[in-house]
PDB file of C-alpha atoms in Angstrom:
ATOM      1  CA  UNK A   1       0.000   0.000   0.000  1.00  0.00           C
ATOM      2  CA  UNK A   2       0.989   3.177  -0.908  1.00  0.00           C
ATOM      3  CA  UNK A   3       2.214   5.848   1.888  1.00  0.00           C
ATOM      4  CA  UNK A   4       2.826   9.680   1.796  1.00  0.00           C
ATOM      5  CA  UNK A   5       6.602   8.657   0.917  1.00  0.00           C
ATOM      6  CA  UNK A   6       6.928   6.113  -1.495  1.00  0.00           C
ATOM      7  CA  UNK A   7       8.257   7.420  -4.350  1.00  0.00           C
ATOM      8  CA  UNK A   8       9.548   5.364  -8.013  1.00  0.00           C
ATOM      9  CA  UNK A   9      12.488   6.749  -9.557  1.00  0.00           C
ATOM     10  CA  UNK A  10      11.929   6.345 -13.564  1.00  0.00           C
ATOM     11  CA  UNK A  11      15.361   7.181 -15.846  1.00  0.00           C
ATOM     12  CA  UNK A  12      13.851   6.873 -19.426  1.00  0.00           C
ATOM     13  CA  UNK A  13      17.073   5.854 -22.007  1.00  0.00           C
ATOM     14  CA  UNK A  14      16.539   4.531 -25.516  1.00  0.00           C
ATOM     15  CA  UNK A  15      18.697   3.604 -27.241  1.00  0.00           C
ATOM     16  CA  UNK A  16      18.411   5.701 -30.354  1.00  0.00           C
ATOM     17  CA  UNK A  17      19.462   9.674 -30.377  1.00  0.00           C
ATOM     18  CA  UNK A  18      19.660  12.055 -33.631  1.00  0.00           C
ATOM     19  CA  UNK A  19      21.857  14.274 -32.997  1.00  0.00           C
ATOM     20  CA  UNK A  20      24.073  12.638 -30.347  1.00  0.00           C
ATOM     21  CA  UNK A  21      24.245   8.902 -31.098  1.00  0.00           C
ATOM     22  CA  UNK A  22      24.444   6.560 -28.532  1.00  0.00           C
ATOM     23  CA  UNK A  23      24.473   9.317 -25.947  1.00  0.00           C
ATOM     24  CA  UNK A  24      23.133   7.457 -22.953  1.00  0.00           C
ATOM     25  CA  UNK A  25      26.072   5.078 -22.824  1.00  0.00           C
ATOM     26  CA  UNK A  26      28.498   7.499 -24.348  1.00  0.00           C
ATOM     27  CA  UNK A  27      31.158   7.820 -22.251  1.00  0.00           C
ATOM     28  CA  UNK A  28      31.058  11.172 -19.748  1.00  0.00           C
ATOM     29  CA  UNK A  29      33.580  12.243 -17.443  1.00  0.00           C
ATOM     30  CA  UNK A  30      35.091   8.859 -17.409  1.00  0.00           C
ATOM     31  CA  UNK A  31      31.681   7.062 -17.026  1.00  0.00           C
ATOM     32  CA  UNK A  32      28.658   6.501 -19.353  1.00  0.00           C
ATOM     33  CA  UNK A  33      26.345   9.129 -19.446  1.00  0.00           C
ATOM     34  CA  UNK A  34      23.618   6.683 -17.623  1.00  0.00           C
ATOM     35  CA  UNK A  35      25.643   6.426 -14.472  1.00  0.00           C
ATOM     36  CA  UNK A  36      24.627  10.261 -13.188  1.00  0.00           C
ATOM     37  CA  UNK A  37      21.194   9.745 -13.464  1.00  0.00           C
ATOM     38  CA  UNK A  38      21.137   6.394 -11.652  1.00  0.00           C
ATOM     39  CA  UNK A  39      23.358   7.160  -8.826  1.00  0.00           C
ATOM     40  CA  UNK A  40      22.325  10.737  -8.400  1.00  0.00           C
ATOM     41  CA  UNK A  41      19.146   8.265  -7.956  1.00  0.00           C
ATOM     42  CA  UNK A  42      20.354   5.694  -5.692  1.00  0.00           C
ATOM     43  CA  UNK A  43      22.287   8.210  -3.216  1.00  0.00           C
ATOM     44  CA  UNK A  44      19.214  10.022  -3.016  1.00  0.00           C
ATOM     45  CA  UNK A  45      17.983   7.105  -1.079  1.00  0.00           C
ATOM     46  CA  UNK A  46      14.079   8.324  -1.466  1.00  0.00           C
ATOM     47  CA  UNK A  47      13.165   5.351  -3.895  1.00  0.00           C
ATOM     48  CA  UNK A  48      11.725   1.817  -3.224  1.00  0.00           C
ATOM     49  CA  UNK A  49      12.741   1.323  -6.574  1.00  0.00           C
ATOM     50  CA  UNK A  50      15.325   2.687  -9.501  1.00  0.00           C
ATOM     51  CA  UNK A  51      13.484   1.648 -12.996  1.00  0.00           C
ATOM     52  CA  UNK A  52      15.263   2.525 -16.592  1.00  0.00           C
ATOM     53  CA  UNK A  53      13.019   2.475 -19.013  1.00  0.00           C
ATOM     54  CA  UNK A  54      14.871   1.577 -22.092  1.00  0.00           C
ATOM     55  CA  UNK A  55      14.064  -0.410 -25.721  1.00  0.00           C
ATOM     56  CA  UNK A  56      17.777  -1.108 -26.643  1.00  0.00           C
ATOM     57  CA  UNK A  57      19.347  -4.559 -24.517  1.00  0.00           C
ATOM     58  CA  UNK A  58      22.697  -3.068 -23.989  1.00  0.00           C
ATOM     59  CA  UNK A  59      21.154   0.190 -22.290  1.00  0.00           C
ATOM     60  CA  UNK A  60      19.361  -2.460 -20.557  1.00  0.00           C
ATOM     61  CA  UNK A  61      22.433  -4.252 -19.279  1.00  0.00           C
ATOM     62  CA  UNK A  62      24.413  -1.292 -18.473  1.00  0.00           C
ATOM     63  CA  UNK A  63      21.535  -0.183 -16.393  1.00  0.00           C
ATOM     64  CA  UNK A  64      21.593  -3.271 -14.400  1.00  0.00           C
ATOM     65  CA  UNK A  65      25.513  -3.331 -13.784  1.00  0.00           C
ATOM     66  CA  UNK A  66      25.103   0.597 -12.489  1.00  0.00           C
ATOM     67  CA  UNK A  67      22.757  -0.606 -10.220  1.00  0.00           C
ATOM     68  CA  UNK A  68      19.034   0.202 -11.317  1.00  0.00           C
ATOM     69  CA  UNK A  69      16.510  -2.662 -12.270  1.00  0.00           C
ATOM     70  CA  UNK A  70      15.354  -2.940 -15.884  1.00  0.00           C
ATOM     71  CA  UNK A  71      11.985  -5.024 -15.202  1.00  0.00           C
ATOM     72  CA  UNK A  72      10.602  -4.465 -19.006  1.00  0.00           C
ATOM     73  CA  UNK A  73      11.719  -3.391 -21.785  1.00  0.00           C
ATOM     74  CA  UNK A  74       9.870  -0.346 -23.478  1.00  0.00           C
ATOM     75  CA  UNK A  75       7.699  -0.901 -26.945  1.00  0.00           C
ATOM     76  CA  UNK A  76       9.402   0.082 -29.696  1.00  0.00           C
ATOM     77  CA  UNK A  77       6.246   2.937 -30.602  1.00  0.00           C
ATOM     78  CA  UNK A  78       6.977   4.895 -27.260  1.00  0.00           C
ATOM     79  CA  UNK A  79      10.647   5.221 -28.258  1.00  0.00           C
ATOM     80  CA  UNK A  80      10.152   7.204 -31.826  1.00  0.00           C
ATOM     81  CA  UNK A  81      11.501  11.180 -31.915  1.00  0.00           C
ATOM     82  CA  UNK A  82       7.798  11.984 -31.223  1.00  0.00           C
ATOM     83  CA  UNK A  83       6.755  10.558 -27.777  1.00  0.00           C
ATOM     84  CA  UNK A  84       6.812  12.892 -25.282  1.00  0.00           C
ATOM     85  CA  UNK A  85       8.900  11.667 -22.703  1.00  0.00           C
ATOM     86  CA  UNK A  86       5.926  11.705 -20.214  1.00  0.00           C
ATOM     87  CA  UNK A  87       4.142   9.246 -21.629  1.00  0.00           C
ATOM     88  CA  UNK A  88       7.147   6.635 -21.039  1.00  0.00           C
ATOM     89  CA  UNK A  89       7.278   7.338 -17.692  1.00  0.00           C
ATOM     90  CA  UNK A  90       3.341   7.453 -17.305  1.00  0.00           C
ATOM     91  CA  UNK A  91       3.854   3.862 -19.142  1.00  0.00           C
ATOM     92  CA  UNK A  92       6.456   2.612 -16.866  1.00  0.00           C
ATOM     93  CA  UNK A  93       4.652   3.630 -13.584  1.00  0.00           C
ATOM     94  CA  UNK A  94       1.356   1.758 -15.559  1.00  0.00           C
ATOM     95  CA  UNK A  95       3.594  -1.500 -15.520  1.00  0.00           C
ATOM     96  CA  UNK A  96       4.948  -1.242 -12.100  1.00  0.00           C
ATOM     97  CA  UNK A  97       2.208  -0.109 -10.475  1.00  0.00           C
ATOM     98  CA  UNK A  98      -1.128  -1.215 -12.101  1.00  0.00           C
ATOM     99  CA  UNK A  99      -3.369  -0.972  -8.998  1.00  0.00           C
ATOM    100  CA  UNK A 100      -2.040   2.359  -8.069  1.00  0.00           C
ATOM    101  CA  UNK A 101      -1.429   1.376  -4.724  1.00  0.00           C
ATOM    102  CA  UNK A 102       2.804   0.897  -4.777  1.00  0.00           C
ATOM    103  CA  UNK A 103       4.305   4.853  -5.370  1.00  0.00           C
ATOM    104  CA  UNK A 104       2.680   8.087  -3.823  1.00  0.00           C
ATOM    105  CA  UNK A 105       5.284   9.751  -5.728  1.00  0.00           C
ATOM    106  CA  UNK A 106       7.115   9.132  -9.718  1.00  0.00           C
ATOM    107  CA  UNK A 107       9.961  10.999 -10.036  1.00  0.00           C
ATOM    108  CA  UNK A 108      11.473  11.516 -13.608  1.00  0.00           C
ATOM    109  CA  UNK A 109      15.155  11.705 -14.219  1.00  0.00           C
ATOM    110  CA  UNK A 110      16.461  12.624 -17.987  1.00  0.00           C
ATOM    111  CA  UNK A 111      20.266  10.945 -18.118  1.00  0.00           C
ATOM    112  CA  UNK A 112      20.902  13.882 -20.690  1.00  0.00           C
ATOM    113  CA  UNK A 113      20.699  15.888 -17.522  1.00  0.00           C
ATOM    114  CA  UNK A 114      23.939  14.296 -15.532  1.00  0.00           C
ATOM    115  CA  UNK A 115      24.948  17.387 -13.493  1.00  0.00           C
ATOM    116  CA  UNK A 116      22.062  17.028 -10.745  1.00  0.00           C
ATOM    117  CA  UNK A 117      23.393  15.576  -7.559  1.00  0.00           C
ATOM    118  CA  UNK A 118      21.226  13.351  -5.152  1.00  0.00           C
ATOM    119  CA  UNK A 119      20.952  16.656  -3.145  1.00  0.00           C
ATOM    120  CA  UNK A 120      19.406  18.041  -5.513  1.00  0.00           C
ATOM    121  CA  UNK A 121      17.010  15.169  -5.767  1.00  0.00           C
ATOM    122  CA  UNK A 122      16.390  15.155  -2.099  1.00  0.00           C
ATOM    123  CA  UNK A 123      15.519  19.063  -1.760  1.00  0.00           C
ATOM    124  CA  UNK A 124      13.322  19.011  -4.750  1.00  0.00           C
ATOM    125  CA  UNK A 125      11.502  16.003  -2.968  1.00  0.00           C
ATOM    126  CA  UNK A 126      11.295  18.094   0.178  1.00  0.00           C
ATOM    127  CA  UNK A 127       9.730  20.855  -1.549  1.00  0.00           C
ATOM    128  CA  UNK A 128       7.259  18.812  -3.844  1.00  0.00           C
ATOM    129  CA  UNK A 129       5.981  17.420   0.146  1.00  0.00           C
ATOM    130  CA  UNK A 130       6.310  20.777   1.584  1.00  0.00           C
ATOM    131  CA  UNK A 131       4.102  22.688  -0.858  1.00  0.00           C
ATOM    132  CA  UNK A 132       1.580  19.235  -1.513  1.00  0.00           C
ATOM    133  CA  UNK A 133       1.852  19.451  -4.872  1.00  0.00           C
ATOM    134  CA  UNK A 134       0.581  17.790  -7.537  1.00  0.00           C
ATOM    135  CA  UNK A 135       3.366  17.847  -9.884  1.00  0.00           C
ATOM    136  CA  UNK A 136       6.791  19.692  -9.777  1.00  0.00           C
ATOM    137  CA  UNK A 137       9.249  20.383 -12.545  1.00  0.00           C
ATOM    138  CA  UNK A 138      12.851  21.641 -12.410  1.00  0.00           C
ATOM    139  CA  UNK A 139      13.479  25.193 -13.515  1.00  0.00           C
ATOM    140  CA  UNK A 140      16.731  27.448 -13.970  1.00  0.00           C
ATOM    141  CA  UNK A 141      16.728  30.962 -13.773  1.00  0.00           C
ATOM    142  CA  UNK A 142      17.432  32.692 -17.045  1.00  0.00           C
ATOM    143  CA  UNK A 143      20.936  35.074 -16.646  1.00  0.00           C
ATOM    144  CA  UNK A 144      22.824  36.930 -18.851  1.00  0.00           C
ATOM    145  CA  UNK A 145      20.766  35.778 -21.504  1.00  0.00           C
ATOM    146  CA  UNK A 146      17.651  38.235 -21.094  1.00  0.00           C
ATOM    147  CA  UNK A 147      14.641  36.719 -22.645  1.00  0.00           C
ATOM    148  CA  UNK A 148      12.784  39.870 -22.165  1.00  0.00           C
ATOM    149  CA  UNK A 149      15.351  40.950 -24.993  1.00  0.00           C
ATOM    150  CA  UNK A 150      14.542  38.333 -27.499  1.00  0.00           C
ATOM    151  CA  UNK A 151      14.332  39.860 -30.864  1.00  0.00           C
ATOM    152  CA  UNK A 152      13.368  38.221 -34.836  1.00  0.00           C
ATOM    153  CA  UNK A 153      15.416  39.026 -37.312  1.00  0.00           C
ATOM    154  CA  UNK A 154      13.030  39.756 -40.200  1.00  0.00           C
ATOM    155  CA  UNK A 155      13.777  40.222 -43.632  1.00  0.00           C
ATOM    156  CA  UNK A 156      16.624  42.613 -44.493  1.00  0.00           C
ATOM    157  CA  UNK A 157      17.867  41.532 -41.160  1.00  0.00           C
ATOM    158  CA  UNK A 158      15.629  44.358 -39.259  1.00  0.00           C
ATOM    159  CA  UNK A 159      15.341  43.360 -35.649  1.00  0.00           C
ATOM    160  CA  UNK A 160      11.735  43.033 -34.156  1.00  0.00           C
ATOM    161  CA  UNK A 161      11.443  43.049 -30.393  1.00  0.00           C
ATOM    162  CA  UNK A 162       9.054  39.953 -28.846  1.00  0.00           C
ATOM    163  CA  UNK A 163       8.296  42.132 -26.067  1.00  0.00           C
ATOM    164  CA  UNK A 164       8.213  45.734 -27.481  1.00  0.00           C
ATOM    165  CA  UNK A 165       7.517  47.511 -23.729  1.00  0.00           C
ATOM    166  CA  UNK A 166      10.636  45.456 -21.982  1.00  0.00           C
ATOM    167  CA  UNK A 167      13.280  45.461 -25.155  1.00  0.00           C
ATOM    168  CA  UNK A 168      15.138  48.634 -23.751  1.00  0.00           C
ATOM    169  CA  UNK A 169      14.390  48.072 -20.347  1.00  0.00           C
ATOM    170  CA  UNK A 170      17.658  47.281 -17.431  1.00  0.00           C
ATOM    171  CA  UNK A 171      18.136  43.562 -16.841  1.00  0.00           C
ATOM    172  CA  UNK A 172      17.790  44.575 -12.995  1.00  0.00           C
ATOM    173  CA  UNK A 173      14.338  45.896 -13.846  1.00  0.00           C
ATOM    174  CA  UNK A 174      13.071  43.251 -15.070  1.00  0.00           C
ATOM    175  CA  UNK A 175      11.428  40.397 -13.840  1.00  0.00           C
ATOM    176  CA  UNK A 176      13.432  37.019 -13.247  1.00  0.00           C
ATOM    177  CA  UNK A 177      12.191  34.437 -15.969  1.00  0.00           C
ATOM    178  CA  UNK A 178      12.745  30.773 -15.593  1.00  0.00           C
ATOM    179  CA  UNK A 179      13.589  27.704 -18.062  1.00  0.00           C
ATOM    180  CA  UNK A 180      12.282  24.185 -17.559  1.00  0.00           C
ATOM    181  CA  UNK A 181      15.203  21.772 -17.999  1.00  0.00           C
ATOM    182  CA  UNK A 182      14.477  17.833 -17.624  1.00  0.00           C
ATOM    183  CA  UNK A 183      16.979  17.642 -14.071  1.00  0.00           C
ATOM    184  CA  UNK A 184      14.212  16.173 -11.745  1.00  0.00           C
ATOM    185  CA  UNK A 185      10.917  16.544 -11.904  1.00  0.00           C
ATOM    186  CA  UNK A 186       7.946  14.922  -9.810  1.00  0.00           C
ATOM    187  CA  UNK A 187       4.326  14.040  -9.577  1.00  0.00           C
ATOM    188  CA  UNK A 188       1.818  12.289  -7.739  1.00  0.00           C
ATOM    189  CA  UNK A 189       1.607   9.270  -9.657  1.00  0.00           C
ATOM    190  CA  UNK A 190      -2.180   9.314  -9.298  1.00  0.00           C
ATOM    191  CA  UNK A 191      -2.280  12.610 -10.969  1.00  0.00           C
ATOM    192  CA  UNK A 192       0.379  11.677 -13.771  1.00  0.00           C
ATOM    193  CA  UNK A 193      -1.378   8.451 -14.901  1.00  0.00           C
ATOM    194  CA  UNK A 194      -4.552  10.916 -15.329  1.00  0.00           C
ATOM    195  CA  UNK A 195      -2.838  13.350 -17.327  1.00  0.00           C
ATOM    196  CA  UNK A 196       0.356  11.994 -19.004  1.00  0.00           C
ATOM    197  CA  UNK A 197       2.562  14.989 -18.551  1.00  0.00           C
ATOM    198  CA  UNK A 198       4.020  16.754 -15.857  1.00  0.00           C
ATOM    199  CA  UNK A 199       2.488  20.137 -17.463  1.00  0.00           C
ATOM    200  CA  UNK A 200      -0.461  19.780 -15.563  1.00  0.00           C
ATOM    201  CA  UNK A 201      -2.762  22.086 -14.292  1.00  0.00           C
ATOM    202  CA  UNK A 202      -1.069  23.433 -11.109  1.00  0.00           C
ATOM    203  CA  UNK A 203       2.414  22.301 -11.950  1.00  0.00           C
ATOM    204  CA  UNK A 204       5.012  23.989  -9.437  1.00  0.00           C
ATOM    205  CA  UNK A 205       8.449  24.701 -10.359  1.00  0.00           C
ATOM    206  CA  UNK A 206      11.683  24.254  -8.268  1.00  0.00           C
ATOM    207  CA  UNK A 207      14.811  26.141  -8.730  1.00  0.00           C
ATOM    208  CA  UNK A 208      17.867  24.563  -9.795  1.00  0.00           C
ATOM    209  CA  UNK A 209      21.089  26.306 -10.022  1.00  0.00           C
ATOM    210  CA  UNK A 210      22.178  26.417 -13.902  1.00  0.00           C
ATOM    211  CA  UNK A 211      25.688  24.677 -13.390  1.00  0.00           C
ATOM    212  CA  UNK A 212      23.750  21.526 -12.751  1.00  0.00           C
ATOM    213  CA  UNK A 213      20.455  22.561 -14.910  1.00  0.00           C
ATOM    214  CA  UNK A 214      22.477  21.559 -18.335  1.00  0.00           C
ATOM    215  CA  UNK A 215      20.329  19.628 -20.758  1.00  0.00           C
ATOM    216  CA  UNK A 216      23.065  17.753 -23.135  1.00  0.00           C
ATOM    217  CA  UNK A 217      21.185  17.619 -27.066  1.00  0.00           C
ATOM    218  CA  UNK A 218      24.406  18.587 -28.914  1.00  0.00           C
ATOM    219  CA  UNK A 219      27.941  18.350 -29.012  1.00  0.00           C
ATOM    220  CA  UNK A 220      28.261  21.911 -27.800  1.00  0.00           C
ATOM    221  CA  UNK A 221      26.419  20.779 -24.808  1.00  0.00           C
ATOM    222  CA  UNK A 222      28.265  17.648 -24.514  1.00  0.00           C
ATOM    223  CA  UNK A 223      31.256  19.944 -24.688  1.00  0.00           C
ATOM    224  CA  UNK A 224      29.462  22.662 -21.755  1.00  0.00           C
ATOM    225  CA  UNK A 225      28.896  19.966 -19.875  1.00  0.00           C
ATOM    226  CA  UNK A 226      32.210  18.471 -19.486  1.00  0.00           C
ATOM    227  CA  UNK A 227      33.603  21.573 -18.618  1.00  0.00           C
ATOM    228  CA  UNK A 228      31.109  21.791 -15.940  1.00  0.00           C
ATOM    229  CA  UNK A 229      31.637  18.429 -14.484  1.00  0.00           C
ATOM    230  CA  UNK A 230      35.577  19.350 -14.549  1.00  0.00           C
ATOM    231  CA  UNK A 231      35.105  22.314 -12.263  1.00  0.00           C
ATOM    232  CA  UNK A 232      32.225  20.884 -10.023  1.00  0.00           C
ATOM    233  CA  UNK A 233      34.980  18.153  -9.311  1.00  0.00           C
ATOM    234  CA  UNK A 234      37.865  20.443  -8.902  1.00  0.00           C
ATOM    235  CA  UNK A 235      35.813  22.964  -6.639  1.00  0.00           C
ATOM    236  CA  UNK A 236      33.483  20.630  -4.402  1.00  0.00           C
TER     237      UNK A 236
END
């Protein structure tokens, strides 16, 4: 039976990736990209159980020698380009859980997302209790990069502000804007098997710092990211 504080941890990893192949057992740091997510996961110590949801066997067996359980192995038509990654994780907790009665909480954990520590994993968790709610996705706060500045470039390459009244505006006057990133993000399972996405109505966001808020989708990120890891490890 379920109680206030059983949570699932859920890592979704195919196997397949466009623009980084491989990329969830491409080697990071020293260590496939996979072994962040799981032992940011593990260390967190919040989960009755560590699931990667994967379609590819050799994900499936790295998962398993890091330390997570691989009970299933994902259909094929929920690992396309087009699924939104919700729905795996809505599928997984389905599997798992199909009484409803195992996991209060699901949390999700991207592995393109390596930088997140289990602290970070535990204070999210404490706020998601704190605050009771339904759903809870990680957030960075936007810096130097001023999206209250974003411009088109039209034709002739004439600029055209998005937000005419705040385009000239001081950063410091403006109001702090914040970017989802796929670090950690939570729901009550009840309420994710009802909607299939964590952008649900009432959706909270926590903040994490944007050292460990990197999303990795390119080689530029990959790049970012490294760097990152370097000086994490040389300052901490």
């Amino acid at each position: 039976m379920a109680t206030k504080y059983s949570c699932l941890a859920v890592i979704p990893a195919r196997g397949g990736s466009k623009r980084i192949p491989r990329k969830n057992i491409r080697s990071f740091g020293g260590k496939p990209m996979l072994f962040y997510s799981i032992q940011a996961a593990l260390r967190s110590e919040l989960f009755a159980n560590v699931v990667v949801s994967t379609d590819d066997e050799e994900v499936a067996c790295l998962a398993e020698m890091l330390g997570a359980e691989v009970p299933f192995l994902r259909d094929k038509k929920l690992a396309d380009d087009f699924t939104p990654v919700s729905k795996v994780t809505a599928d997984a907790l389905r599997q798992l859980d199909p009484k409803g009665d195992q996991y209060f909480y699901v949390c999700q954990l991207m592995p393109n997302c390596p930088l997140r520590t289990a602290d970070d994993v535990k204070e999210s968790f404490s706020q998601i209790v704190a605050s009771n709610a339904i759903a809870q996705i990680s957030v960075s706060r936007f810096g130097w990069q001023t999206p209250w500045w974003a411009m088109k470039m039209c034709e002739g390459f004439f600029l055209e502000p998005l937000f005419q009244k705040d385009a000239w505006r001081r950063s410091q006057d403006l109001e702090s804007l914040f970017c989802p990133t796929g670090a950690v993000w939570w729901a009550q399972s009840a309420s994710l098997i009802k909607h299939e996405n964590f952008y649900m109505p009432g959706v909270t966001g926590w903040e994490i710092p944007w050292q460990r808020a990197m999303d990795i989708d390119t080689e530029e990120d990959w790049k970012m990211a490294e760097f990152l890891l370097e000086y994490s490890l040389e300052n901490f």
